[in-house]
């Protein structure tokens, strides 16, 4: 049995997931972002990527593998006149379970390192530490930023909301390891789910992790979550399983609204902003996104000579 078949059978046995291998026509977006996978096996109950608007033609857990992603990426990097940051993980996590065997993300990072571009990687998984050597190399030659999502300080609640990925405590450990290796980090403090983790204790706990790890910035769109067709239904079904009665509470308060803002938004955002100001953490969204997309000017000038 081939390595791919072994991995497929393992994923099927664990989560009933099936992998689809596809060849795509392009890999980089106009903003130089890429997703080498479509779908995810992390099982986060609130995931926006489950939304119907993204056009999945198979179950979300049946991961689509863009097997020609490294080939397309190399072609794109060789043709670029100007160095830039290459982003990955905005849609589907680049370090889900199948990455252990397939290593498509690692192959792409190897190309980014070889051609001396920058990288901005977004994940929830400690599997990113496998590629610490490449992250360090990219950061030494250009710039590498790791973005880690933190939602839930309570470990037991985290295991319900994000069941098939390492918990928040472990992600905080990853942030410390990255800091100790000189790699800057940005945290996504999102989503904050009404009636579940929209508490002072949760926000203060997550911010304590961020301060301790010396993160560069924190991205927070407000204390709440967005829901669209597809991910809304999945989320409500999960609420019914794990928190009986909470689904009806959501329906009564929010109906089919896109934005589900916590009643404690003002209070919790005040804590967020004041903590960031006190510890010098960048928290204005525009500044955070600019940092993620900004290729270091000094290196860019050196490449002209």
CSV table of N, CA, C and O in Angstrom, one decimal, residues 73-200:
chain,number,residue,atom,x,y,z
A,73,UNK,N,3.7,27.0,-7.3
A,73,UNK,CA,4.3,28.1,-6.5
A,73,UNK,C,5.7,28.4,-7.0
A,73,UNK,O,6.1,29.6,-7.1
A,74,UNK,N,6.5,27.4,-7.3
A,74,UNK,CA,7.9,27.7,-7.8
A,74,UNK,C,7.8,28.5,-9.1
A,74,UNK,O,8.6,29.5,-9.3
A,75,UNK,N,6.9,28.2,-10.0
A,75,UNK,CA,6.7,28.9,-11.2
A,75,UNK,C,6.3,30.4,-11.0
A,75,UNK,O,6.9,31.3,-11.6
A,76,UNK,N,5.5,30.6,-10.0
A,76,UNK,CA,5.0,31.9,-9.6
A,76,UNK,C,6.2,32.7,-9.0
A,76,UNK,O,6.4,33.9,-9.3
A,77,UNK,N,6.9,32.1,-8.1
A,77,UNK,CA,8.0,32.8,-7.5
A,77,UNK,C,9.1,33.2,-8.4
A,77,UNK,O,9.7,34.3,-8.4
A,78,UNK,N,9.4,32.3,-9.4
A,78,UNK,CA,10.5,32.6,-10.4
A,78,UNK,C,10.1,33.7,-11.3
A,78,UNK,O,10.9,34.4,-11.8
A,79,UNK,N,8.8,33.9,-11.5
A,79,UNK,CA,8.3,34.9,-12.4
A,79,UNK,C,8.1,36.3,-11.8
A,79,UNK,O,8.0,37.3,-12.5
A,80,UNK,N,8.2,36.4,-10.4
A,80,UNK,CA,7.9,37.6,-9.8
A,80,UNK,C,9.1,38.5,-9.9
A,80,UNK,O,10.3,38.1,-9.6
A,81,UNK,N,8.9,39.8,-10.2
A,81,UNK,CA,10.0,40.8,-10.3
A,81,UNK,C,10.4,41.3,-8.9
A,81,UNK,O,11.5,41.8,-8.7
A,82,UNK,N,9.5,41.3,-8.0
A,82,UNK,CA,9.7,41.9,-6.7
A,82,UNK,C,9.4,40.9,-5.6
A,82,UNK,O,8.4,40.2,-5.6
A,83,UNK,N,10.3,40.8,-4.6
A,83,UNK,CA,10.0,39.9,-3.4
A,83,UNK,C,8.8,40.4,-2.7
A,83,UNK,O,8.5,41.6,-2.6
A,84,UNK,N,8.1,39.5,-2.0
A,84,UNK,CA,6.9,39.8,-1.2
A,84,UNK,C,6.7,38.8,-0.2
A,84,UNK,O,7.4,37.7,-0.1
A,85,UNK,N,5.7,39.0,0.6
A,85,UNK,CA,5.3,38.0,1.6
A,85,UNK,C,4.3,37.0,1.0
A,85,UNK,O,3.4,37.5,0.2
A,86,UNK,N,4.5,35.7,1.2
A,86,UNK,CA,3.5,34.7,0.8
A,86,UNK,C,2.7,34.2,2.0
A,86,UNK,O,3.3,33.8,3.0
A,87,UNK,N,1.4,34.4,1.9
A,87,UNK,CA,0.6,34.0,3.0
A,87,UNK,C,0.0,32.6,2.8
A,87,UNK,O,-0.3,32.2,1.7
A,88,UNK,N,-0.3,31.9,3.9
A,88,UNK,CA,-1.0,30.6,3.8
A,88,UNK,C,-1.8,30.3,5.0
A,88,UNK,O,-1.4,30.7,6.1
A,89,UNK,N,-3.0,29.7,4.9
A,89,UNK,CA,-3.8,29.3,6.1
A,89,UNK,C,-5.0,30.2,6.3
A,89,UNK,O,-5.7,30.0,7.3
A,90,UNK,N,-5.3,31.2,5.4
A,90,UNK,CA,-6.4,32.0,5.7
A,90,UNK,C,-7.7,31.3,5.5
A,90,UNK,O,-8.7,31.6,6.2
A,91,UNK,N,-7.8,30.3,4.6
A,91,UNK,CA,-9.0,29.5,4.4
A,91,UNK,C,-9.0,28.2,5.1
A,91,UNK,O,-10.0,27.9,5.8
A,92,UNK,N,-8.0,27.4,4.9
A,92,UNK,CA,-7.9,26.1,5.5
A,92,UNK,C,-6.5,25.9,6.1
A,92,UNK,O,-5.5,26.3,5.6
A,93,UNK,N,-6.5,25.3,7.3
A,93,UNK,CA,-5.2,25.2,8.1
A,93,UNK,C,-4.2,24.4,7.3
A,93,UNK,O,-4.4,23.3,6.9
A,94,UNK,N,-3.0,25.0,7.1
A,94,UNK,CA,-1.9,24.3,6.4
A,94,UNK,C,-1.3,23.1,7.2
A,94,UNK,O,-0.5,22.4,6.6
A,95,UNK,N,-1.6,23.0,8.5
A,95,UNK,CA,-1.0,22.0,9.3
A,95,UNK,C,-2.1,21.1,9.9
A,95,UNK,O,-2.0,20.7,11.1
A,96,UNK,N,-3.0,20.7,9.1
A,96,UNK,CA,-4.0,19.7,9.5
A,96,UNK,C,-3.3,18.3,9.5
A,96,UNK,O,-2.1,18.2,9.1
A,97,UNK,N,-4.1,17.3,9.8
A,97,UNK,CA,-3.5,15.9,10.0
A,97,UNK,C,-2.7,15.4,8.8
A,97,UNK,O,-1.7,14.8,8.9
A,98,UNK,N,-3.3,15.6,7.6
A,98,UNK,CA,-2.7,15.0,6.4
A,98,UNK,C,-1.4,15.6,6.1
A,98,UNK,O,-0.6,14.9,5.4
A,99,UNK,N,-1.1,16.8,6.6
A,99,UNK,CA,0.2,17.4,6.3
A,99,UNK,C,1.4,16.6,6.9
A,99,UNK,O,2.5,16.6,6.4
A,100,UNK,N,1.1,15.8,7.9
A,100,UNK,CA,2.2,15.0,8.5
A,100,UNK,C,2.8,14.1,7.5
A,100,UNK,O,4.0,13.9,7.4
A,101,UNK,N,2.0,13.5,6.6
A,101,UNK,CA,2.5,12.5,5.6
A,101,UNK,C,2.8,13.2,4.3
A,101,UNK,O,3.8,12.9,3.6
A,102,UNK,N,1.9,14.1,3.9
A,102,UNK,CA,2.0,14.7,2.5
A,102,UNK,C,3.1,15.7,2.4
A,102,UNK,O,3.7,15.9,1.4
A,103,UNK,N,3.2,16.6,3.5
A,103,UNK,CA,4.2,17.6,3.5
A,103,UNK,C,4.1,18.6,2.4
A,103,UNK,O,5.1,19.1,1.9
A,104,UNK,N,2.9,18.9,1.9
A,104,UNK,CA,2.8,19.9,0.8
A,104,UNK,C,3.1,21.3,1.3
A,104,UNK,O,3.8,22.0,0.7
A,105,UNK,N,2.7,21.6,2.6
A,105,UNK,CA,3.1,22.9,3.2
A,105,UNK,C,4.6,23.0,3.3
A,105,UNK,O,5.2,24.1,3.0
A,106,UNK,N,5.2,22.0,3.8
A,106,UNK,CA,6.7,22.0,3.9
A,106,UNK,C,7.4,22.2,2.6
A,106,UNK,O,8.3,23.0,2.5
A,107,UNK,N,6.9,21.5,1.6
A,107,UNK,CA,7.5,21.7,0.2
A,107,UNK,C,7.4,23.1,-0.3
A,107,UNK,O,8.3,23.7,-0.9
A,108,UNK,N,6.3,23.8,0.0
A,108,UNK,CA,6.1,25.2,-0.4
A,108,UNK,C,7.0,26.1,0.4
A,108,UNK,O,7.5,27.1,-0.1
A,109,UNK,N,7.1,25.8,1.7
A,109,UNK,CA,8.0,26.6,2.5
A,109,UNK,C,9.5,26.5,2.1
A,109,UNK,O,10.3,27.5,2.1
A,110,UNK,N,9.8,25.3,1.6
A,110,UNK,CA,11.2,25.1,1.1
A,110,UNK,C,11.4,26.0,-0.1
A,110,UNK,O,12.5,26.6,-0.3
A,111,UNK,N,10.4,26.1,-0.9
A,111,UNK,CA,10.5,27.0,-2.1
A,111,UNK,C,10.6,28.5,-1.7
A,111,UNK,O,11.4,29.2,-2.3
A,112,UNK,N,9.8,28.9,-0.8
A,112,UNK,CA,9.8,30.2,-0.3
A,112,UNK,C,11.2,30.6,0.3
A,112,UNK,O,11.8,31.6,0.1
A,113,UNK,N,11.8,29.6,1.0
A,113,UNK,CA,13.1,29.8,1.6
A,113,UNK,C,14.2,29.9,0.4
A,113,UNK,O,15.1,30.7,0.5
A,114,UNK,N,14.1,29.0,-0.5
A,114,UNK,CA,15.1,28.9,-1.6
A,114,UNK,C,15.1,30.2,-2.4
A,114,UNK,O,16.1,30.7,-2.8
A,115,UNK,N,13.9,30.8,-2.7
A,115,UNK,CA,13.8,32.0,-3.5
A,115,UNK,C,13.8,33.2,-2.7
A,115,UNK,O,13.7,34.3,-3.2
A,116,UNK,N,14.0,33.1,-1.3
A,116,UNK,CA,14.2,34.2,-0.4
A,116,UNK,C,13.0,35.2,-0.4
A,116,UNK,O,13.2,36.4,-0.4
A,117,UNK,N,11.8,34.6,-0.4
A,117,UNK,CA,10.6,35.4,-0.2
A,117,UNK,C,10.3,35.4,1.3
A,117,UNK,O,10.9,34.7,2.1
A,118,UNK,N,9.3,36.1,1.7
A,118,UNK,CA,8.8,36.1,3.1
A,118,UNK,C,7.6,35.2,3.2
A,118,UNK,O,7.0,34.8,2.2
A,119,UNK,N,7.3,34.8,4.5
A,119,UNK,CA,6.1,33.9,4.7
A,119,UNK,C,5.3,34.4,5.9
A,119,UNK,O,5.9,34.8,6.9
A,120,UNK,N,4.0,34.4,5.7
A,120,UNK,CA,3.1,34.6,6.8
A,120,UNK,C,2.1,33.4,6.9
A,120,UNK,O,1.3,33.2,6.1
A,121,UNK,N,2.3,32.6,8.0
A,121,UNK,CA,1.6,31.3,8.1
A,121,UNK,C,0.6,31.4,9.2
A,121,UNK,O,0.9,31.8,10.3
A,122,UNK,N,-0.6,31.0,8.9
A,122,UNK,CA,-1.7,31.0,9.9
A,122,UNK,C,-2.1,29.6,10.2
A,122,UNK,O,-2.4,28.8,9.3
A,123,UNK,N,-2.2,29.3,11.5
A,123,UNK,CA,-2.5,27.9,11.9
A,123,UNK,C,-3.1,27.9,13.4
A,123,UNK,O,-2.9,28.8,14.1
A,124,UNK,N,-3.7,26.7,13.7
A,124,UNK,CA,-4.0,26.4,15.1
A,124,UNK,C,-3.1,25.3,15.7
A,124,UNK,O,-3.3,24.9,16.8
A,125,UNK,N,-2.3,24.7,14.8
A,125,UNK,CA,-1.7,23.4,15.2
A,125,UNK,C,-0.2,23.6,15.6
A,125,UNK,O,0.6,24.3,15.0
A,126,UNK,N,0.2,22.7,16.6
A,126,UNK,CA,1.6,22.7,16.9
A,126,UNK,C,2.4,21.9,15.9
A,126,UNK,O,3.7,21.9,16.1
A,127,UNK,N,1.8,21.4,14.9
A,127,UNK,CA,2.6,20.7,13.9
A,127,UNK,C,3.5,21.7,13.1
A,127,UNK,O,4.5,21.3,12.5
A,128,UNK,N,3.3,23.0,13.3
A,128,UNK,CA,4.1,24.0,12.6
A,128,UNK,C,5.6,23.9,13.2
A,128,UNK,O,6.5,24.2,12.4
A,129,UNK,N,5.7,23.4,14.4
A,129,UNK,CA,7.1,23.3,14.9
A,129,UNK,C,8.0,22.3,14.2
A,129,UNK,O,9.2,22.4,14.2
A,130,UNK,N,7.3,21.4,13.4
A,130,UNK,CA,8.1,20.5,12.6
A,130,UNK,C,9.0,21.2,11.6
A,130,UNK,O,10.1,20.8,11.2
A,131,UNK,N,8.5,22.4,11.2
A,131,UNK,CA,9.1,23.2,10.1
A,131,UNK,C,9.9,24.4,10.7
A,131,UNK,O,10.1,25.4,10.0
A,132,UNK,N,10.2,24.3,12.0
A,132,UNK,CA,10.9,25.4,12.6
A,132,UNK,C,12.2,25.8,11.9
A,132,UNK,O,12.6,26.9,11.9
A,133,UNK,N,12.9,24.8,11.4
A,133,UNK,CA,14.1,25.1,10.7
A,133,UNK,C,13.9,26.0,9.5
A,133,UNK,O,14.7,26.9,9.3
A,134,UNK,N,12.8,25.7,8.7
A,134,UNK,CA,12.5,26.5,7.6
A,134,UNK,C,12.0,27.9,8.0
A,134,UNK,O,12.4,28.9,7.4
A,135,UNK,N,11.2,28.0,9.0
A,135,UNK,CA,10.7,29.3,9.5
A,135,UNK,C,11.9,30.2,9.9
A,135,UNK,O,11.9,31.4,9.6
A,136,UNK,N,12.8,29.6,10.6
A,136,UNK,CA,14.0,30.4,11.1
A,136,UNK,C,14.8,30.8,9.9
A,136,UNK,O,15.3,32.0,9.8
A,137,UNK,N,15.0,30.0,8.9
A,137,UNK,CA,15.8,30.3,7.7
A,137,UNK,C,15.1,31.5,7.0
A,137,UNK,O,15.8,32.4,6.6
A,138,UNK,N,13.8,31.3,6.7
A,138,UNK,CA,13.1,32.4,6.0
A,138,UNK,C,13.2,33.7,6.8
A,138,UNK,O,13.4,34.8,6.2
A,139,UNK,N,13.1,33.7,8.1
A,139,UNK,CA,13.1,34.9,8.9
A,139,UNK,C,14.5,35.5,8.9
A,139,UNK,O,14.6,36.7,9.0
A,140,UNK,N,15.5,34.7,8.8
A,140,UNK,CA,16.9,35.2,8.7
A,140,UNK,C,17.2,35.9,7.3
A,140,UNK,O,17.8,36.9,7.3
A,141,UNK,N,16.6,35.3,6.3
A,141,UNK,CA,16.9,35.8,4.9
A,141,UNK,C,15.9,36.9,4.5
A,141,UNK,O,16.3,37.7,3.7
A,142,UNK,N,14.7,36.9,5.1
A,142,UNK,CA,13.7,37.9,4.7
A,142,UNK,C,12.8,38.2,5.9
A,142,UNK,O,13.2,39.0,6.8
A,143,UNK,N,11.7,37.5,6.0
A,143,UNK,CA,10.8,37.8,7.1
A,143,UNK,C,9.8,36.6,7.2
A,143,UNK,O,9.2,36.2,6.2
A,144,UNK,N,9.6,36.1,8.4
A,144,UNK,CA,8.6,35.1,8.6
A,144,UNK,C,7.7,35.5,9.8
A,144,UNK,O,8.3,35.8,10.9
A,145,UNK,N,6.4,35.4,9.7
A,145,UNK,CA,5.5,35.7,10.8
A,145,UNK,C,4.5,34.5,10.9
A,145,UNK,O,4.0,34.1,9.9
A,146,UNK,N,4.4,34.0,12.1
A,146,UNK,CA,3.4,33.0,12.4
A,146,UNK,C,2.2,33.5,13.1
A,146,UNK,O,2.3,34.3,14.1
A,147,UNK,N,1.0,33.2,12.6
A,147,UNK,CA,-0.2,33.7,13.2
A,147,UNK,C,-0.9,32.5,13.8
A,147,UNK,O,-1.1,31.4,13.2
A,148,UNK,N,-1.2,32.6,15.1
A,148,UNK,CA,-1.8,31.5,15.8
A,148,UNK,C,-3.2,32.0,16.4
A,148,UNK,O,-3.3,33.0,16.9
A,149,UNK,N,-4.2,31.2,16.1
A,149,UNK,CA,-5.6,31.5,16.6
A,149,UNK,C,-5.8,31.0,18.0
A,149,UNK,O,-5.5,29.8,18.3
A,150,UNK,N,-6.2,31.9,18.9
A,150,UNK,CA,-6.6,31.6,20.3
A,150,UNK,C,-8.0,32.0,20.5
A,150,UNK,O,-8.4,33.2,20.2
A,151,UNK,N,-8.8,31.1,21.0
A,151,UNK,CA,-10.2,31.4,21.2
A,151,UNK,C,-10.7,31.2,22.6
A,151,UNK,O,-11.5,31.9,23.2
A,152,UNK,N,-10.1,30.1,23.3
A,152,UNK,CA,-10.7,29.6,24.5
A,152,UNK,C,-9.7,29.2,25.5
A,152,UNK,O,-8.9,28.3,25.3
A,153,UNK,N,-9.7,30.0,26.6
A,153,UNK,CA,-8.7,29.7,27.7
A,153,UNK,C,-9.0,28.4,28.5
A,153,UNK,O,-8.1,27.7,28.8
A,154,UNK,N,-10.2,28.2,28.7
A,154,UNK,CA,-10.7,26.9,29.4
A,154,UNK,C,-10.4,25.7,28.5
A,154,UNK,O,-10.9,25.6,27.4
A,155,UNK,N,-9.5,24.8,29.0
A,155,UNK,CA,-9.1,23.7,28.2
A,155,UNK,C,-10.2,22.7,27.9
A,155,UNK,O,-10.3,22.2,26.8
A,156,UNK,N,-11.1,22.5,28.8
A,156,UNK,CA,-12.2,21.5,28.6
A,156,UNK,C,-13.1,22.1,27.5
A,156,UNK,O,-13.6,21.4,26.6
A,157,UNK,N,-13.4,23.4,27.6
A,157,UNK,CA,-14.3,24.0,26.6
A,157,UNK,C,-13.6,24.0,25.2
A,157,UNK,O,-14.2,23.8,24.2
A,158,UNK,N,-12.3,24.3,25.2
A,158,UNK,CA,-11.6,24.3,24.0
A,158,UNK,C,-11.7,22.9,23.3
A,158,UNK,O,-11.8,22.9,22.0
A,159,UNK,N,-11.6,21.8,24.0
A,159,UNK,CA,-11.7,20.5,23.4
A,159,UNK,C,-13.0,20.2,22.8
A,159,UNK,O,-13.2,19.4,21.9
A,160,UNK,N,-14.1,21.0,23.2
A,160,UNK,CA,-15.4,20.8,22.6
A,160,UNK,C,-15.5,21.7,21.3
A,160,UNK,O,-15.9,21.3,20.3
A,161,UNK,N,-15.0,22.9,21.4
A,161,UNK,CA,-15.1,23.9,20.3
A,161,UNK,C,-14.1,23.6,19.2
A,161,UNK,O,-14.4,23.8,18.0
A,162,UNK,N,-13.0,23.1,19.6
A,162,UNK,CA,-11.9,22.8,18.6
A,162,UNK,C,-11.3,21.4,18.9
A,162,UNK,O,-10.2,21.2,19.3
A,163,UNK,N,-12.1,20.3,18.6
A,163,UNK,CA,-11.9,19.0,19.1
A,163,UNK,C,-10.7,18.3,18.6
A,163,UNK,O,-10.1,17.4,19.3
A,164,UNK,N,-10.2,18.5,17.3
A,164,UNK,CA,-9.2,17.7,16.7
A,164,UNK,C,-7.9,18.4,16.5
A,164,UNK,O,-7.2,18.1,15.6
A,165,UNK,N,-7.6,19.4,17.3
A,165,UNK,CA,-6.4,20.1,17.2
A,165,UNK,C,-5.9,20.4,18.6
A,165,UNK,O,-6.6,20.3,19.6
A,166,UNK,N,-4.6,20.7,18.8
A,166,UNK,CA,-4.0,21.0,20.1
A,166,UNK,C,-4.8,22.1,20.8
A,166,UNK,O,-5.3,23.0,20.1
A,167,UNK,N,-4.8,22.1,22.1
A,167,UNK,CA,-5.6,23.1,22.9
A,167,UNK,C,-4.8,24.4,23.0
A,167,UNK,O,-3.6,24.5,22.6
A,168,UNK,N,-5.5,25.4,23.5
A,168,UNK,CA,-4.9,26.7,23.6
A,168,UNK,C,-3.6,26.7,24.5
A,168,UNK,O,-2.7,27.5,24.1
A,169,UNK,N,-3.6,26.0,25.5
A,169,UNK,CA,-2.4,25.9,26.3
A,169,UNK,C,-1.1,25.5,25.5
A,169,UNK,O,-0.1,26.1,25.6
A,170,UNK,N,-1.3,24.5,24.7
A,170,UNK,CA,-0.2,24.1,23.8
A,170,UNK,C,0.1,25.1,22.8
A,170,UNK,O,1.3,25.4,22.5
A,171,UNK,N,-0.9,25.8,22.2
A,171,UNK,CA,-0.6,26.9,21.3
A,171,UNK,C,0.2,28.0,21.9
A,171,UNK,O,1.1,28.6,21.3
A,172,UNK,N,-0.1,28.3,23.2
A,172,UNK,CA,0.7,29.3,23.9
A,172,UNK,C,2.1,28.9,24.0
A,172,UNK,O,3.0,29.7,23.9
A,173,UNK,N,2.3,27.6,24.3
A,173,UNK,CA,3.7,27.0,24.3
A,173,UNK,C,4.4,27.2,23.0
A,173,UNK,O,5.6,27.5,22.9
A,174,UNK,N,3.7,27.0,21.9
A,174,UNK,CA,4.2,27.2,20.6
A,174,UNK,C,4.6,28.6,20.4
A,174,UNK,O,5.7,28.9,19.8
A,175,UNK,N,3.8,29.6,20.8
A,175,UNK,CA,4.1,31.0,20.7
A,175,UNK,C,5.4,31.3,21.5
A,175,UNK,O,6.3,32.1,21.0
A,176,UNK,N,5.6,30.7,22.6
A,176,UNK,CA,6.9,30.9,23.4
A,176,UNK,C,8.1,30.3,22.6
A,176,UNK,O,9.2,31.0,22.6
A,177,UNK,N,7.9,29.2,22.0
A,177,UNK,CA,9.0,28.6,21.3
A,177,UNK,C,9.4,29.4,20.1
A,177,UNK,O,10.6,29.6,19.8
A,178,UNK,N,8.4,29.9,19.4
A,178,UNK,CA,8.7,30.8,18.2
A,178,UNK,C,9.4,32.1,18.7
A,178,UNK,O,10.3,32.5,18.0
A,179,UNK,N,8.9,32.7,19.8
A,179,UNK,CA,9.6,33.8,20.3
A,179,UNK,C,11.0,33.6,20.6
A,179,UNK,O,11.9,34.3,20.3
A,180,UNK,N,11.3,32.4,21.3
A,180,UNK,CA,12.7,32.1,21.6
A,180,UNK,C,13.6,31.8,20.4
A,180,UNK,O,14.8,31.9,20.5
A,181,UNK,N,12.9,31.6,19.3
A,181,UNK,CA,13.7,31.4,18.0
A,181,UNK,C,13.7,32.6,17.1
A,181,UNK,O,14.1,32.5,16.0
A,182,UNK,N,13.2,33.7,17.7
A,182,UNK,CA,13.3,35.0,17.0
A,182,UNK,C,12.2,35.2,15.9
A,182,UNK,O,12.4,36.1,15.1
A,183,UNK,N,11.2,34.4,16.0
A,183,UNK,CA,10.1,34.5,14.9
A,183,UNK,C,9.0,35.3,15.5
A,183,UNK,O,8.4,34.9,16.5
A,184,UNK,N,8.6,36.4,14.9
A,184,UNK,CA,7.5,37.2,15.4
A,184,UNK,C,6.2,36.5,15.2
A,184,UNK,O,6.0,35.7,14.2
A,185,UNK,N,5.2,36.8,16.1
A,185,UNK,CA,3.9,36.2,16.0
A,185,UNK,C,2.8,37.2,16.1
A,185,UNK,O,2.9,38.2,16.7
A,186,UNK,N,1.7,36.8,15.5
A,186,UNK,CA,0.4,37.6,15.6
A,186,UNK,C,-0.7,36.6,16.0
A,186,UNK,O,-0.8,35.5,15.4
A,187,UNK,N,-1.5,37.0,16.9
A,187,UNK,CA,-2.6,36.2,17.4
A,187,UNK,C,-3.9,36.6,16.8
A,187,UNK,O,-4.1,37.8,16.8
A,188,UNK,N,-4.7,35.7,16.4
A,188,UNK,CA,-6.1,36.0,16.0
A,188,UNK,C,-7.0,35.6,17.2
A,188,UNK,O,-7.1,34.5,17.6
A,189,UNK,N,-7.5,36.7,17.9
A,189,UNK,CA,-8.4,36.5,19.0
A,189,UNK,C,-9.8,36.4,18.5
A,189,UNK,O,-10.6,37.3,18.5
A,190,UNK,N,-10.2,35.2,18.0
A,190,UNK,CA,-11.4,35.1,17.2
A,190,UNK,C,-11.7,33.6,16.9
A,190,UNK,O,-10.8,32.8,16.6
A,191,UNK,N,-13.0,33.2,17.0
A,191,UNK,CA,-14.2,34.0,17.4
A,191,UNK,C,-14.4,33.9,18.9
A,191,UNK,O,-14.0,32.9,19.5
A,192,UNK,N,-15.1,34.9,19.4
A,192,UNK,CA,-15.6,34.8,20.7
A,192,UNK,C,-17.1,34.6,20.7
A,192,UNK,O,-17.9,35.4,20.1
A,193,UNK,N,-17.5,33.4,21.2
A,193,UNK,CA,-18.9,32.9,21.0
A,193,UNK,C,-19.8,33.4,22.2
A,193,UNK,O,-19.5,33.1,23.3
A,194,UNK,N,-20.9,34.1,21.8
A,194,UNK,CA,-21.8,34.5,22.9
A,194,UNK,C,-22.3,33.3,23.7
A,194,UNK,O,-22.5,32.2,23.2
A,195,UNK,N,-22.4,33.5,25.0
A,195,UNK,CA,-22.8,32.5,26.0
A,195,UNK,C,-21.8,31.4,26.2
A,195,UNK,O,-22.1,30.5,27.0
A,196,UNK,N,-20.7,31.4,25.6
A,196,UNK,CA,-19.7,30.3,25.7
A,196,UNK,C,-18.4,30.8,26.2
A,196,UNK,O,-17.9,30.4,27.3
A,197,UNK,N,-17.7,31.6,25.4
A,197,UNK,CA,-16.4,32.1,25.9
A,197,UNK,C,-16.3,33.6,25.9
A,197,UNK,O,-15.2,34.2,25.9
A,198,UNK,N,-17.5,34.3,25.9
A,198,UNK,CA,-17.4,35.8,26.0
A,198,UNK,C,-17.5,36.2,27.4
A,198,UNK,O,-18.4,36.9,27.9
A,199,UNK,N,-16.4,35.8,28.2
A,199,UNK,CA,-16.3,36.2,29.6
A,199,UNK,C,-15.0,36.9,29.8
A,199,UNK,O,-14.0,36.8,29.1
A,200,UNK,N,-15.0,37.7,30.9
A,200,UNK,CA,-13.8,38.4,31.3
A,200,UNK,C,-12.6,37.4,31.6
A,200,UNK,O,-11.5,37.7,31.2
